[in-house]
XYZ file of N, CA and C in Angstrom:
576
model
N -11.457 -23.008 1.918
C -10.701 -21.779 2.100
C -11.158 -21.133 3.412
N -10.190 -20.741 4.232
C -10.540 -20.189 5.534
C -10.842 -18.690 5.459
N -11.321 -18.131 6.583
C -11.749 -16.738 6.640
C -10.607 -15.772 6.329
N -9.421 -16.035 6.872
C -8.284 -15.142 6.642
C -7.948 -15.063 5.151
N -7.947 -16.188 4.467
C -7.651 -16.194 3.028
C -8.755 -15.503 2.227
N -9.998 -15.626 2.675
C -11.101 -14.935 1.996
C -10.945 -13.418 2.122
N -10.500 -12.964 3.280
C -10.269 -11.530 3.475
C -9.138 -11.058 2.552
N -8.082 -11.847 2.453
C -6.965 -11.501 1.574
C -7.427 -11.448 0.119
N -8.218 -12.422 -0.305
C -8.744 -12.427 -1.671
C -9.644 -11.223 -1.920
N -10.398 -10.829 -0.913
C -11.240 -9.633 -1.046
C -10.375 -8.413 -1.323
N -9.229 -8.310 -0.637
C -8.309 -7.189 -0.868
C -7.831 -7.193 -2.324
N -7.519 -8.358 -2.854
C -7.083 -8.464 -4.254
C -8.211 -8.038 -5.187
N -9.432 -8.480 -4.920
C -10.565 -8.146 -5.783
C -10.955 -6.668 -5.695
N -10.622 -6.019 -4.579
C -10.914 -4.593 -4.450
C -9.991 -3.720 -5.305
N -8.835 -4.255 -5.694
C -7.871 -3.457 -6.477
C -8.477 -2.972 -7.794
N -9.021 -3.841 -8.658
C -9.579 -3.315 -9.910
C -10.795 -2.412 -9.706
N -11.565 -2.657 -8.652
C -12.711 -1.788 -8.374
C -12.215 -0.396 -7.995
N -11.197 -0.349 -7.147
C -10.607 0.929 -6.769
C -10.044 1.641 -7.996
N -9.366 0.892 -8.855
C -8.768 1.470 -10.062
C -9.849 2.065 -10.974
N -10.970 1.388 -11.082
C -12.066 1.897 -11.894
C -12.484 3.277 -11.413
N -12.737 3.395 -10.109
C -13.187 4.679 -9.569
C -12.088 5.733 -9.610
N -10.860 5.312 -9.502
C -9.751 6.261 -9.509
C -9.492 6.825 -10.900
N -9.597 5.991 -11.911
C -9.188 6.401 -13.256
C -10.322 6.797 -14.189
N -11.546 6.409 -13.873
C -12.676 6.778 -14.721
C -13.247 8.093 -14.212
N -13.440 9.022 -15.112
C -13.946 10.331 -14.721
C -15.453 10.379 -14.940
N -16.177 10.686 -13.901
C -17.620 10.817 -13.989
C -17.939 12.296 -14.217
N -17.876 12.720 -15.473
C -18.035 14.138 -15.820
C -19.401 14.709 -15.441
N -20.408 13.860 -15.376
C -21.757 14.355 -15.099
C -21.939 14.737 -13.625
N -20.985 14.365 -12.755
C -21.048 14.768 -11.356
C -20.047 15.896 -11.116
N -20.516 17.052 -10.705
C -19.569 18.143 -10.457
C -18.697 17.823 -9.240
N -17.444 18.280 -9.235
C -16.580 18.010 -8.077
C -17.033 18.792 -6.851
N -16.603 18.315 -5.691
C -16.830 19.043 -4.446
C -15.761 20.125 -4.378
N -16.166 21.352 -4.091
C -15.204 22.446 -4.080
C -15.369 23.272 -2.807
N -14.230 23.494 -2.124
C -14.174 24.358 -0.944
C -13.014 25.322 -1.196
N -13.319 26.583 -1.409
C -12.313 27.587 -1.774
C -11.532 27.079 -2.989
N -10.210 26.940 -2.879
C -9.403 26.464 -4.010
C -9.293 24.948 -4.067
N -9.815 24.259 -3.073
C -9.738 22.798 -3.017
C -10.910 22.183 -3.777
N -10.599 21.118 -4.518
C -11.680 20.363 -5.161
C -11.315 18.884 -5.164
N -12.349 18.061 -5.181
C -12.165 16.620 -5.267
C -13.403 16.033 -5.934
N -13.197 15.003 -6.728
C -14.318 14.372 -7.409
C -14.893 13.246 -6.541
N -16.139 12.932 -6.812
C -16.793 11.864 -6.062
C -16.093 10.528 -6.281
N -15.642 10.295 -7.520
C -14.980 9.018 -7.771
C -13.647 8.918 -7.026
N -12.956 10.050 -6.798
C -11.730 10.022 -5.998
C -12.044 9.652 -4.551
N -13.132 10.187 -4.024
C -13.525 9.869 -2.649
C -13.851 8.382 -2.532
N -14.594 7.862 -3.498
C -14.943 6.435 -3.481
C -13.680 5.583 -3.582
N -12.760 5.950 -4.485
C -11.498 5.212 -4.630
C -10.704 5.253 -3.326
N -10.660 6.408 -2.677
C -9.935 6.535 -1.410
C -10.562 5.646 -0.334
N -11.892 5.625 -0.268
C -12.574 4.777 0.717
C -12.295 3.300 0.458
N -12.321 2.900 -0.810
C -12.018 1.502 -1.148
C -10.579 1.176 -0.768
N -9.660 2.099 -1.052
C -8.255 1.877 -0.675
C -8.125 1.722 0.836
N -8.775 2.586 1.599
C -8.694 2.514 3.063
C -9.245 1.179 3.571
N -10.373 0.754 3.018
C -10.953 -0.536 3.411
C -9.996 -1.671 3.067
N -9.475 -1.655 1.837
C -8.557 -2.718 1.414
C -7.296 -2.722 2.266
N -6.728 -1.547 2.510
C -5.497 -1.465 3.300
C -5.735 -1.921 4.738
N -6.913 -1.632 5.272
C -7.198 -2.023 6.658
C -7.354 -3.530 6.808
N -7.674 -4.226 5.739
C -7.797 -5.688 5.832
C -6.439 -6.370 5.933
N -5.363 -5.627 5.647
C -4.023 -6.221 5.688
C -3.700 -6.789 7.060
N -3.952 -6.026 8.091
C -3.668 -6.518 9.432
C -4.702 -7.505 9.935
N -5.929 -7.352 9.455
C -7.024 -8.189 9.934
C -6.823 -9.644 9.524
N -6.471 -9.874 8.256
C -6.325 -11.261 7.799
C -5.207 -11.983 8.535
N -4.095 -11.306 8.743
C -2.983 -11.922 9.464
C -3.327 -12.204 10.915
N -4.016 -11.254 11.541
C -4.425 -11.430 12.937
C -5.353 -12.636 13.076
N -6.340 -12.720 12.192
C -7.286 -13.838 12.250
C -6.572 -15.169 12.005
N -5.672 -15.174 11.028
C -4.957 -16.416 10.715
C -4.139 -16.899 11.918
N -3.455 -15.968 12.587
C -2.647 -16.362 13.745
C -3.518 -16.710 14.951
N -4.526 -15.904 15.215
C -5.388 -16.093 16.396
C -6.149 -17.412 16.324
N -6.663 -17.733 15.129
C -7.471 -18.951 14.968
C -6.656 -20.133 14.450
N -5.336 -19.935 14.392
C -4.426 -20.989 13.904
C -4.828 -21.449 12.498
N -5.046 -20.450 11.615
C -5.454 -20.708 10.233
C -4.347 -20.356 9.238
N -3.120 -20.279 9.695
C -2.021 -19.913 8.796
C -1.840 -21.027 7.770
N -1.895 -20.648 6.480
C -1.742 -21.627 5.404
C -0.678 -21.156 4.426
N -0.189 -22.079 3.632
C 0.781 -21.705 2.593
C 0.140 -20.761 1.579
N -1.138 -20.990 1.267
C -1.846 -20.096 0.347
C -1.893 -18.683 0.922
N -2.177 -18.569 2.197
C -2.214 -17.262 2.851
C -0.850 -16.588 2.847
N 0.199 -17.365 3.077
C 1.564 -16.821 3.060
C 1.925 -16.291 1.676
N 1.358 -16.887 0.648
C 1.608 -16.436 -0.724
C 0.718 -15.252 -1.080
N -0.575 -15.343 -0.758
C -1.541 -14.325 -1.178
C -1.391 -13.001 -0.436
N -1.085 -13.045 0.859
C -1.051 -11.807 1.644
C -0.038 -10.790 1.106
N 1.233 -11.173 0.933
C 2.165 -10.172 0.382
C 1.828 -9.793 -1.063
N 1.281 -10.736 -1.827
C 0.881 -10.430 -3.200
C -0.222 -9.376 -3.209
N -1.196 -9.530 -2.334
C -2.296 -8.559 -2.240
C -1.769 -7.177 -1.868
N -0.845 -7.139 -0.920
C -0.255 -5.859 -0.506
C 0.456 -5.183 -1.668
N 1.266 -5.947 -2.385
C 2.042 -5.389 -3.497
C 1.127 -4.911 -4.617
N 0.094 -5.684 -4.932
C -0.858 -5.287 -5.975
C -1.556 -3.984 -5.621
N -2.006 -3.888 -4.392
C -2.734 -2.698 -3.949
C -1.850 -1.458 -4.036
N -0.668 -1.530 -3.461
C 0.223 -0.365 -3.430
C 0.729 -0.018 -4.824
N 1.166 -1.016 -5.585
C 1.698 -0.740 -6.924
C 0.623 -0.147 -7.836
N -0.568 -0.714 -7.805
C -1.642 -0.224 -8.672
C -1.987 1.222 -8.372
N -2.116 1.555 -7.099
C -2.503 2.919 -6.759
C -1.356 3.895 -7.024
N -0.120 3.504 -6.749
C 1.003 4.410 -7.015
C 1.168 4.695 -8.501
N 1.061 3.663 -9.324
C 1.173 3.866 -10.773
C 0.052 4.782 -11.257
N -1.136 4.599 -10.731
C -2.266 5.458 -11.095
C -2.029 6.898 -10.651
N -1.495 7.071 -9.462
C -1.229 8.420 -8.958
C -0.147 9.112 -9.779
N 0.819 8.358 -10.280
C 1.822 8.932 -11.185
C 1.140 9.384 -12.471
N 0.286 8.532 -13.015
C -0.458 8.857 -14.238
C -1.307 10.111 -14.051
N -1.867 10.279 -12.860
C -2.727 11.425 -12.568
C -1.925 12.685 -12.226
N -0.600 12.552 -12.121
C 0.245 13.693 -11.786
C 0.243 14.033 -10.309
N -0.155 13.102 -9.457
C -0.220 13.347 -8.018
C 0.970 12.778 -7.257
N 1.743 11.915 -7.906
C 2.888 11.274 -7.257
C 4.084 11.326 -8.198
N 5.227 11.657 -7.657
C 6.463 11.678 -8.426
C 6.814 10.242 -8.831
N 7.186 10.054 -10.080
C 7.514 8.715 -10.579
C 8.677 8.110 -9.798
N 9.638 8.924 -9.384
C 10.782 8.422 -8.624
C 10.321 7.763 -7.328
N 9.380 8.380 -6.641
C 8.846 7.814 -5.390
C 8.198 6.467 -5.671
N 7.370 6.413 -6.703
C 6.688 5.162 -7.049
C 7.696 4.074 -7.399
N 8.718 4.420 -8.161
C 9.736 3.437 -8.555
C 10.482 2.923 -7.330
N 10.852 3.815 -6.434
C 11.575 3.410 -5.218
C 10.717 2.449 -4.395
N 9.465 2.813 -4.172
C 8.587 1.988 -3.333
C 8.318 0.634 -3.987
N 7.974 0.636 -5.258
C 7.662 -0.625 -5.944
C 8.908 -1.500 -6.060
N 10.062 -0.895 -6.340
C 11.311 -1.666 -6.444
C 11.652 -2.339 -5.127
N 11.481 -1.604 -4.035
C 11.749 -2.191 -2.715
C 10.836 -3.385 -2.472
N 9.570 -3.245 -2.870
C 8.624 -4.339 -2.660
C 9.055 -5.591 -3.427
N 9.464 -5.400 -4.690
C 9.935 -6.553 -5.480
C 11.203 -7.153 -4.890
N 12.130 -6.301 -4.461
C 13.403 -6.788 -3.921
C 13.191 -7.600 -2.648
N 12.377 -7.092 -1.731
C 12.138 -7.812 -0.477
C 11.332 -9.083 -0.741
N 10.395 -9.035 -1.672
C 9.649 -10.243 -2.028
C 10.604 -11.301 -2.580
N 11.543 -10.884 -3.426
C 12.556 -11.812 -3.947
C 13.398 -12.407 -2.831
N 13.801 -11.557 -1.879
C 14.581 -12.034 -0.740
C 13.779 -13.041 0.080
N 12.493 -12.752 0.271
C 11.639 -13.693 1.006
C 11.550 -15.048 0.287
N 11.472 -15.003 -1.042
C 11.406 -16.256 -1.813
C 12.691 -17.061 -1.672
N 13.831 -16.380 -1.720
C 15.122 -17.055 -1.532
C 15.180 -17.660 -0.140
N 14.728 -16.899 0.858
C 14.724 -17.402 2.233
C 13.839 -18.639 2.354
N 12.676 -18.619 1.698
C 11.788 -19.785 1.742
C 12.445 -21.009 1.126
N 13.167 -20.810 0.030
C 13.883 -21.931 -0.590
C 14.938 -22.497 0.347
N 15.474 -21.648 1.213
C 16.471 -22.071 2.206
C 15.800 -22.647 3.453
N 14.462 -22.627 3.487
C 13.740 -23.141 4.639
C 13.574 -22.139 5.763
N 13.759 -20.859 5.452
C 13.653 -19.803 6.451
C 12.452 -18.926 6.138
N 11.699 -18.572 7.170
C 10.588 -17.646 7.001
C 11.021 -16.313 7.588
N 10.951 -15.264 6.771
C 11.325 -13.925 7.231
C 10.106 -13.264 7.862
N 10.210 -12.972 9.128
C 9.117 -12.297 9.815
C 9.130 -10.814 9.454
N 7.967 -10.198 9.531
C 7.884 -8.762 9.280
C 8.608 -8.026 10.406
N 9.370 -7.017 10.024
C 10.106 -6.239 11.018
C 9.288 -5.018 11.423
N 9.716 -4.353 12.477
C 9.022 -3.134 12.888
C 9.155 -2.074 11.800
N 10.293 -2.065 11.087
C 10.466 -1.090 10.007
C 9.544 -1.403 8.842
N 9.281 -2.680 8.603
C 8.324 -3.060 7.571
C 6.923 -2.589 7.911
N 6.585 -2.644 9.185
C 5.269 -2.168 9.622
C 5.180 -0.642 9.515
N 6.262 0.040 9.872
C 6.293 1.499 9.715
C 6.205 1.876 8.242
N 6.880 1.103 7.415
C 6.835 1.339 5.965
C 5.409 1.270 5.467
N 4.693 0.238 5.872
C 3.307 0.071 5.445
C 2.443 1.230 5.929
N 2.589 1.598 7.191
C 1.778 2.687 7.757
C 2.050 4.011 7.050
N 3.319 4.318 6.787
C 3.631 5.592 6.133
C 3.189 5.594 4.673
N 3.297 4.454 4.001
C 2.827 4.376 2.611
C 1.320 4.586 2.547
N 0.576 3.940 3.423
C -0.881 4.080 3.417
C -1.263 5.532 3.706
N -0.606 6.147 4.673
C -0.874 7.544 5.007
C -0.626 8.452 3.807
N 0.518 8.273 3.159
C 0.864 9.107 2.000
C -0.110 8.893 0.846
N -0.472 7.651 0.589
C -1.378 7.350 -0.515
C -2.756 7.962 -0.256
N -3.257 7.844 0.969
C -4.565 8.431 1.289
C -4.506 9.949 1.121
N -3.412 10.566 1.571
C -3.275 12.027 1.412
C -3.293 12.416 -0.063
N -2.621 11.640 -0.911
C -2.620 11.946 -2.348
C -3.990 11.690 -2.966
N -4.639 10.592 -2.560
C -5.959 10.277 -3.111
C -6.984 11.357 -2.771
N -6.837 11.976 -1.604
C -7.792 12.994 -1.162
C -7.323 14.417 -1.488
N -6.374 14.539 -2.416
C -5.864 15.859 -2.834
C -5.384 16.687 -1.642
N -4.758 16.011 -0.674
C -4.171 16.662 0.496
C -5.214 17.244 1.448
N -6.442 16.785 1.356
C -7.490 17.262 2.266
C -7.291 16.640 3.637
N -7.432 17.335 4.712
C -7.840 18.714 4.922
C -6.670 19.697 4.998
N -5.451 19.177 4.863
C -4.254 20.009 5.061
C -4.123 21.121 4.025
N -4.684 20.908 2.840
C -4.613 21.922 1.794
C -5.322 23.210 2.227
N -6.317 23.080 3.077
C -7.081 24.252 3.516
C -6.261 25.192 4.403
N -5.199 24.654 5.023
C -4.332 25.483 5.871
C -2.937 25.634 5.284
N -2.763 25.191 4.047
C -1.508 25.398 3.332
C -0.361 24.484 3.729
N -0.647 23.333 4.321
C 0.398 22.383 4.701
C 0.499 21.309 3.612
N 1.671 21.132 3.001
C 1.822 20.107 1.953
C 2.013 18.710 2.550
N 1.033 18.289 3.347
C 1.139 17.009 4.044
C 1.331 15.856 3.075
N 0.668 15.895 1.931
C 0.803 14.811 0.960
C 2.254 14.677 0.505
N 2.905 15.787 0.214
C 4.304 15.771 -0.219
C 5.222 15.311 0.913
N 5.023 15.847 2.098
C 5.852 15.482 3.249
C 5.704 13.996 3.562
N 4.464 13.517 3.627
C 4.236 12.106 3.974
C 4.753 11.167 2.890
N 4.718 11.615 1.643
C 5.230 10.786 0.552
C 6.744 10.610 0.672
N 7.453 11.679 0.972
C 8.907 11.584 1.130
C 9.271 10.796 2.380
N 8.512 10.954 3.456
C 8.752 10.146 4.657
C 8.556 8.671 4.335
N 7.489 8.359 3.603
C 7.233 6.963 3.204
C 8.377 6.425 2.363
N 8.887 7.232 1.439
C 9.991 6.780 0.579
C 11.240 6.503 1.406
N 11.557 7.395 2.330
C 12.758 7.221 3.157
C 12.640 5.978 4.036
N 11.484 5.806 4.687
C 11.292 4.625 5.538
C 11.252 3.351 4.691
N 10.708 3.443 3.490
C 10.692 2.293 2.583
C 12.115 1.860 2.240
N 12.965 2.822 1.909
C 14.363 2.507 1.593
C 15.050 1.898 2.810
N 14.880 2.541 3.959
C 15.536 2.047 5.172
C 15.067 0.634 5.517
N 13.759 0.389 5.419
C 13.247 -0.938 5.771
C 13.759 -1.998 4.797
N 13.909 -1.629 3.528
C 14.473 -2.570 2.550
C 15.910 -2.916 2.886
N 16.706 -1.905 3.211
C 18.104 -2.142 3.602
C 18.144 -3.012 4.851
N 17.269 -2.704 5.809
C 17.201 -3.465 7.059
C 16.920 -4.940 6.785
N 15.975 -5.239 5.906
C 15.675 -6.636 5.564
C 16.888 -7.343 4.978
N 17.586 -6.680 4.059
C 18.730 -7.319 3.421
C 19.888 -7.506 4.388
N 20.141 -6.530 5.252
C 21.237 -6.656 6.218
C 20.940 -7.777 7.211
N 19.724 -7.821 7.730
C 19.375 -8.837 8.734
C 19.265 -10.238 8.143
N 19.077 -10.332 6.837
C 18.884 -11.646 6.207
C 19.938 -11.946 5.154
N 21.108 -11.320 5.288
C 22.169 -11.527 4.291
C 22.650 -12.971 4.254
N 22.405 -13.726 5.328
C 22.863 -15.119 5.362
C 22.170 -15.991 4.319
N 20.970 -15.593 3.869
C 20.277 -16.409 2.872
C 20.780 -16.156 1.445
N 21.568 -15.083 1.285
C 22.116 -14.781 -0.034
C 23.480 -15.417 -0.191
N 23.619 -16.268 -1.193
C 24.890 -16.931 -1.477
C 25.355 -16.495 -2.846
N 26.489 -15.834 -2.898
C 26.973 -15.295 -4.159
C 28.022 -16.186 -4.805
N 28.052 -17.465 -4.485
C 29.047 -18.343 -5.100
C 28.418 -19.300 -6.081
């Protein structure tokens, strides 16, 4: 197994660790509180794990291309790792009351739909490259998720609902990027 695939597997293995810190409450540790803002230590740890895991997304692909280590396993694992990370954290944030269920459903549905389209394209012998909108989608989703994980810190201190704004921006770009993928790759869909 090459280095790029090991990095991708690390991202997958970080998902349950992040979930543990996100969903388990360490009552014996008091939260950090600044005026009306508070955050628990386990939320900070979960956010740091998410940031580390999300940052490996570009690293594994870069290494695979730079060192000519692109493998079929990597092509399968990389999008799977991305979907697991985003879906797990969004579902958890809905459970915690930090994310609207509609946003989570839209984002996760788009991920499944585009993954399905990619699979159909592969069966046709076509590889769908990531688009610029797909990259923007990823960046806005990561930004929104980090803002929600950190209880909108530091923007909450100045009264800016950055978490809400970034979440809706992520949802809109997610929808647009999904439509873009289907329009640009409609040739792989055969309805007969």
